[in-house]
Coordinates of C-alpha atoms and ligand atoms in Angstrom, one line a residue:
M14 CA -28.0 -2.3 22.7
K15 CA -24.2 -2.8 23.1
K16 CA -24.6 -6.1 21.2
F17 CA -26.5 -4.4 18.5
V18 CA -23.8 -1.8 18.1
L19 CA -21.2 -4.5 17.9
I20 CA -23.0 -6.4 15.2
F21 CA -23.7 -3.2 13.4
N22 CA -20.0 -2.4 13.4
V23 CA -19.0 -5.8 12.1
V24 CA -21.5 -5.4 9.2
I25 CA -20.1 -2.0 8.4
L26 CA -16.6 -3.2 8.5
S27 CA -17.1 -6.1 6.1
F28 CA -19.3 -3.8 4.1
F29 CA -16.5 -1.6 3.0
F30 CA -13.8 -3.9 2.0
V31 CA -13.5 -3.3 -1.7
S32 CA -10.8 -5.8 -2.5
W33 CA -7.8 -4.3 -4.2
G34 CA -9.6 -1.0 -4.3
T35 CA -10.5 0.8 -7.5
F36 CA -6.8 1.5 -8.3
G37 CA -5.8 -2.1 -8.1
H38 CA -8.7 -3.6 -10.0
E39 CA -8.6 -1.1 -12.8
H40 CA -4.9 -1.5 -13.3
I41 CA -5.1 -5.3 -13.2
N42 CA -7.8 -5.6 -15.8
R43 CA -6.4 -2.9 -18.1
S44 CA -2.8 -4.4 -18.0
A45 CA -4.1 -7.9 -18.7
V46 CA -5.4 -6.8 -22.2
F47 CA -1.8 -6.0 -23.3
A48 CA -0.6 -9.5 -22.1
L49 CA -3.1 -11.2 -24.5
P50 CA -1.8 -12.6 -27.8
A51 CA -3.4 -11.5 -31.1
P52 CA -6.1 -11.8 -32.3
L53 CA -7.9 -12.0 -29.0
Q54 CA -6.0 -8.9 -27.9
T55 CA -7.5 -6.9 -30.8
F56 CA -11.1 -7.7 -29.6
F57 CA -10.3 -6.9 -26.0
Y58 CA -8.5 -3.7 -26.9
N59 CA -11.5 -2.4 -28.8
H60 CA -13.3 -2.5 -25.4
I61 CA -10.4 -1.8 -23.0
D62 CA -12.2 1.1 -21.3
F63 CA -15.2 -1.1 -20.5
I64 CA -12.8 -3.9 -19.2
T65 CA -11.1 -1.3 -17.1
Q66 CA -14.2 0.3 -15.6
E67 CA -16.2 -2.8 -15.2
S68 CA -13.4 -4.3 -13.0
T69 CA -15.0 -2.8 -9.9
V70 CA -18.6 -3.6 -10.7
P71 CA -18.6 -6.8 -8.5
D72 CA -17.8 -4.5 -5.6
L73 CA -20.6 -2.2 -6.6
R74 CA -23.1 -5.1 -6.6
K75 CA -21.9 -5.9 -3.1
Y76 CA -22.1 -2.4 -1.6
T77 CA -24.1 0.0 -3.8
L78 CA -26.7 -2.5 -4.8
N79 CA -26.5 -4.5 -1.6
D80 CA -26.8 -7.8 -3.5
K81 CA -26.6 -10.5 -0.8
A82 CA -25.4 -13.2 -3.1
E83 CA -22.3 -11.2 -4.1
N84 CA -20.4 -10.9 -0.9
P85 CA -19.1 -14.5 -0.5
R86 CA -17.8 -14.5 -4.1
H87 CA -14.8 -12.3 -3.1
F88 CA -13.1 -14.3 -0.4
I89 CA -12.5 -17.7 1.2
D90 CA -11.8 -18.1 4.9
L91 CA -9.6 -21.2 4.4
E92 CA -9.1 -21.8 8.2
N93 CA -12.8 -22.6 8.5
F94 CA -13.0 -25.3 5.8
G95 CA -11.1 -27.9 7.9
S96 CA -8.5 -30.1 6.2
L97 CA -7.6 -28.5 2.9
D98 CA -6.8 -31.9 1.4
S99 CA -10.5 -32.7 1.5
I100 CA -11.9 -29.4 0.4
P101 CA -14.6 -29.8 -2.2
K102 CA -13.3 -29.2 -5.7
T103 CA -16.5 -28.3 -7.6
M104 CA -19.5 -26.1 -6.7
D105 CA -21.8 -29.2 -6.7
E106 CA -19.6 -31.0 -4.1
L107 CA -19.3 -27.8 -2.1
K108 CA -23.1 -27.3 -1.9
K109 CA -23.5 -30.9 -0.8
K110 CA -21.1 -30.5 2.0
Y111 CA -21.9 -27.0 3.4
D112 CA -25.1 -25.0 3.8
D113 CA -25.8 -21.5 2.5
K114 CA -25.2 -19.9 5.8
F115 CA -21.8 -21.4 6.2
L116 CA -20.8 -20.4 2.7
S117 CA -22.1 -16.9 3.0
Q118 CA -19.9 -16.5 6.0
N119 CA -16.8 -18.3 4.8
G120 CA -16.8 -17.5 1.1
I121 CA -16.9 -19.3 -2.2
L122 CA -14.1 -17.5 -4.2
F123 CA -12.4 -20.7 -5.3
W124 CA -15.5 -22.2 -6.8
Y125 CA -16.9 -19.0 -8.1
V126 CA -13.9 -18.3 -10.3
Q127 CA -14.4 -21.8 -11.9
D128 CA -18.1 -20.9 -12.4
V129 CA -17.3 -17.6 -14.2
M130 CA -14.6 -19.4 -16.3
D131 CA -17.2 -21.9 -17.5
K132 CA -19.7 -19.1 -18.4
L133 CA -17.0 -17.1 -20.2
T134 CA -16.0 -20.2 -22.2
K135 CA -19.6 -20.7 -23.2
A136 CA -19.9 -17.0 -24.2
F137 CA -16.8 -17.3 -26.4
K138 CA -18.2 -20.4 -28.0
E139 CA -21.5 -18.6 -28.8
K140 CA -19.7 -15.4 -29.7
K141 CA -21.9 -13.4 -27.5
K142 CA -20.1 -10.1 -27.4
T143 CA -21.7 -8.4 -24.4
E144 CA -21.5 -11.6 -22.3
I145 CA -17.8 -12.1 -23.2
L146 CA -16.9 -8.6 -22.1
F147 CA -19.0 -8.6 -19.0
L148 CA -17.8 -12.0 -17.8
A149 CA -14.2 -11.4 -18.6
A150 CA -14.2 -8.1 -16.7
D151 CA -15.9 -9.8 -13.7
L152 CA -13.4 -12.7 -13.8
G153 CA -10.5 -10.3 -13.7
H154 CA -12.0 -8.9 -10.5
Y155 CA -12.3 -12.2 -8.7
I156 CA -8.8 -13.4 -9.9
G157 CA -7.5 -10.1 -8.5
D158 CA -9.2 -10.9 -5.2
A159 CA -7.7 -14.3 -5.1
H160 CA -4.2 -12.7 -5.1
M161 CA -5.1 -10.5 -2.0
P162 CA -3.7 -12.4 1.0
L163 CA -6.4 -11.3 3.4
H164 CA -9.1 -12.5 1.1
T165 CA -8.1 -16.1 2.0
S166 CA -8.3 -15.8 5.8
A167 CA -10.8 -15.5 8.6
N168 CA -8.4 -12.9 10.1
Y169 CA -9.2 -10.7 7.1
D170 CA -8.6 -7.4 8.7
G171 CA -6.1 -8.6 11.4
Q172 CA -9.0 -8.2 13.8
Q173 CA -8.0 -11.5 15.6
T174 CA -4.5 -10.2 16.1
N175 CA -5.0 -6.6 17.0
Q176 CA -4.0 -5.3 13.6
K177 CA -7.3 -3.7 12.4
G178 CA -7.0 -1.5 9.4
I179 CA -4.4 -3.6 7.6
H180 CA -6.8 -4.8 4.9
A181 CA -7.6 -1.4 3.4
L182 CA -4.0 -0.2 4.0
W183 CA -2.6 -3.1 2.0
E184 CA -5.1 -3.3 -0.9
S185 CA -6.1 0.4 -1.4
R186 CA -3.8 2.8 0.4
L187 CA -0.5 1.3 -0.7
P188 CA -1.5 0.9 -4.4
E189 CA -2.8 4.5 -4.3
M190 CA 0.5 5.7 -2.8
F191 CA 2.9 3.6 -4.8
G192 CA 1.0 2.0 -7.7
K193 CA 2.1 4.6 -10.2
T194 CA 5.7 3.3 -9.9
Y195 CA 4.8 -0.4 -10.4
N196 CA 5.8 -2.3 -13.5
Y197 CA 2.7 -3.5 -15.2
N198 CA 4.5 -5.3 -18.0
T199 CA 4.2 -9.1 -17.8
L200 CA 4.9 -12.1 -19.9
E201 CA 2.4 -13.0 -22.6
A202 CA -0.6 -15.0 -21.5
R203 CA -0.2 -18.8 -21.5
Y204 CA -2.7 -21.6 -21.7
V205 CA -3.7 -23.0 -18.3
D206 CA -4.1 -26.8 -18.5
N207 CA -6.0 -27.2 -15.2
V208 CA -8.0 -24.1 -14.2
Q209 CA -9.1 -25.7 -10.9
S210 CA -5.6 -26.5 -9.7
E211 CA -4.3 -23.2 -10.9
I212 CA -6.8 -21.1 -9.0
W213 CA -6.2 -23.3 -5.9
K214 CA -2.5 -22.7 -6.2
I215 CA -3.0 -19.0 -6.4
I216 CA -5.2 -19.1 -3.3
L217 CA -2.8 -21.2 -1.3
N218 CA 0.1 -18.8 -2.2
S219 CA -2.0 -15.8 -1.1
H220 CA -2.7 -17.6 2.2
R221 CA 1.0 -18.1 2.8
L222 CA 1.6 -14.5 2.1
K223 CA -1.1 -13.6 4.7
D224 CA 1.3 -14.8 7.4
T225 CA 4.2 -12.8 6.1
L226 CA 2.0 -9.7 5.8
L227 CA 0.6 -9.9 9.3
L228 CA 4.0 -10.7 10.9
T229 CA 5.7 -7.8 9.0
D230 CA 3.0 -5.4 10.1
R231 CA 3.2 -6.6 13.7
D232 CA 7.0 -6.2 13.9
L233 CA 6.9 -2.8 12.3
K234 CA 4.2 -1.6 14.7
K235 CA 6.5 -2.4 17.6
K236 CA 8.9 0.2 16.2
F237 CA 6.3 2.9 15.8
A238 CA 5.0 5.1 18.5
E239 CA 1.2 5.3 18.5
D240 CA 1.2 9.0 17.6
K241 CA 3.4 8.4 14.6
M242 CA 1.3 5.5 13.3
Y243 CA -1.9 7.2 12.4
K244 CA -3.0 10.3 10.6
T245 CA -4.9 12.5 13.0
D246 CA -7.6 15.1 12.4
A247 CA -7.8 18.7 13.8
S248 CA -9.1 17.4 17.2
G249 CA -6.2 14.9 17.5
K250 CA -8.4 11.9 16.8
V251 CA -7.3 9.1 14.4
A252 CA -8.5 10.2 10.9
K253 CA -10.9 8.0 8.8
N254 CA -11.5 8.0 5.1
K255 CA -15.0 8.3 3.6
Y256 CA -15.6 4.6 4.2
G257 CA -14.8 4.9 7.9
Q258 CA -11.4 3.2 7.5
T259 CA -8.5 4.1 9.6
I260 CA -5.9 6.3 7.9
F261 CA -2.4 5.3 8.8
S262 CA 0.3 8.0 8.6
E263 CA 2.3 8.4 5.4
E264 CA 5.4 7.4 7.3
Y265 CA 3.8 4.1 8.5
A266 CA 2.4 3.3 5.1
A267 CA 5.7 4.0 3.4
A268 CA 7.6 1.9 6.0
L269 CA 5.3 -1.0 5.6
H270 CA 5.6 -0.9 1.9
V271 CA 9.3 -1.1 2.2
S272 CA 9.2 -3.9 4.8
L273 CA 6.9 -6.0 2.6
K274 CA 9.7 -6.0 0.0
G275 CA 7.6 -5.6 -3.1
M276 CA 4.7 -7.9 -2.1
V277 CA 2.0 -5.6 -3.2
E278 CA 3.5 -5.0 -6.6
E279 CA 4.3 -8.7 -7.0
Q280 CA 0.7 -9.7 -6.2
M281 CA -0.7 -7.1 -8.6
R282 CA 1.6 -8.3 -11.4
A283 CA 0.7 -11.9 -10.7
S284 CA -3.0 -10.9 -10.9
V285 CA -2.4 -9.3 -14.3
K286 CA -0.7 -12.4 -15.6
A287 CA -3.3 -14.8 -14.2
C288 CA -6.1 -12.7 -15.6
S289 CA -4.7 -12.8 -19.1
D290 CA -4.0 -16.5 -18.7
F291 CA -7.5 -17.2 -17.8
W292 CA -9.1 -15.1 -20.5
F293 CA -6.9 -16.7 -23.1
T294 CA -7.6 -20.2 -21.8
A295 CA -11.4 -19.7 -21.9
W296 CA -11.0 -18.5 -25.5
V297 CA -8.8 -21.5 -26.5
N298 CA -11.2 -23.9 -24.7
A299 CA -14.0 -22.4 -26.7
G300 CA -12.2 -23.4 -29.9
K301 CA -10.4 -20.1 -30.6
P302 CA -13.5 -18.4 -32.2
D303 CA -12.9 -15.6 -34.7
L304 CA -14.3 -12.5 -33.0
S305 CA -13.3 -10.0 -35.7
A306 CA -16.9 -9.7 -37.0
L307 CA -18.2 -8.6 -33.6
D308 CA -16.9 -5.1 -34.0
P309 CA -17.1 -2.7 -37.0
A310 CA -13.8 -2.9 -39.1
A311 CA -13.6 0.9 -38.9
L312 CA -13.5 0.8 -35.1
T313 CA -10.7 -1.8 -35.1
K314 CA -8.8 0.3 -37.7
R315 CA -9.2 3.5 -35.8
N316 CA -7.9 1.8 -32.6
T317 CA -4.8 0.3 -34.3
K318 CA -2.7 3.4 -34.1
Q319 CA -3.7 4.1 -30.5
F320 CA -3.0 0.5 -29.6
K321 CA 0.6 0.7 -30.8
Q322 CA 1.3 3.7 -28.6
E323 CA -0.3 2.2 -25.5
Y324 CA 1.4 -1.2 -26.1
K325 CA 4.7 0.5 -26.3
L326 CA 4.1 2.2 -23.0
W327 CA 3.0 -1.0 -21.4
K328 CA 6.2 -2.7 -22.6
Q329 CA 7.9 -0.1 -20.5
G330 CA 5.7 -1.1 -17.6
K331 CA 3.3 1.8 -17.7
L332 CA -0.4 2.3 -18.4
F333 CA -2.0 5.0 -20.4
G334 CA -5.1 6.9 -19.3
V335 CA -6.0 5.4 -16.0
E336 CA -7.0 7.9 -13.3
S337 CA -8.7 5.7 -10.6
E338 CA -11.1 7.2 -8.1
K339 CA -9.3 7.6 -4.8
E340 CA -10.4 5.9 -1.6
F341 CA -7.8 7.5 0.7
Ligands
ZN24 ZN1 -13.9 -8.0 -4.6

């Protein structure tokens, strides 16, 4: 029975990691639209609310629909793949080297991003509007996940180092508390010559940040008394959110945010930039198709004025009209 409870807990734990949280994913996808060059931007702006909202659908497939194939697409436990120099580069090579069980436990994020990129490029080539929008929004989600340090490690919730709760604190609580002050303005999208090496670079960088993140949290915890570290409920027990995740005290969350020296904002901004780079690259690789006929001219015209206002705001680092559902 004890064993069963333990297994059950592990399942529940991994069940509720939503990767960047709703706040993060929505802000990343929405900002990326403004970093696109025209004319691709015009098409994406016509559907910016869909792109924003759909950013969390990969997580809904994982939790709400309980789609078993979805889970490994969001992470890669790099430590378990052995020497990183010989890591398979393509999905075909990967499937030859590892079985499904290994991959569902250790993740396929690196290869899945490439897969969605290929599908998005094809959708652009064929000018399939719904596929373009759906795949672009999905891609934004996985690129965001690749920037989350703990999505690249087997120690994904600090569970191996007695730092449980750090995952949701970093990716959901901190953005919810401080994300409104972040600067979402980035450089304009650029063409990515080698998608595979670019996504690999992103993942390796996140993996390095994982160490900084865990060390910072460990050092800070030494300075906090247990009763100052967590929020407690009326009965004095550590409070949990609706997903059963530990709620750290505002003081601890704020101190961690300062100690991380802008890491969360930096990773969010890097996600925005990479997302727009990848969308733009898929479109260029598809031969820069003219998408103007996919929407009624009247819709584009109506949106022009609104776009100018929103773009101006984004230039100042702010986003218009995003009120993300709270997790904490
Ligand atoms: Zn995810």
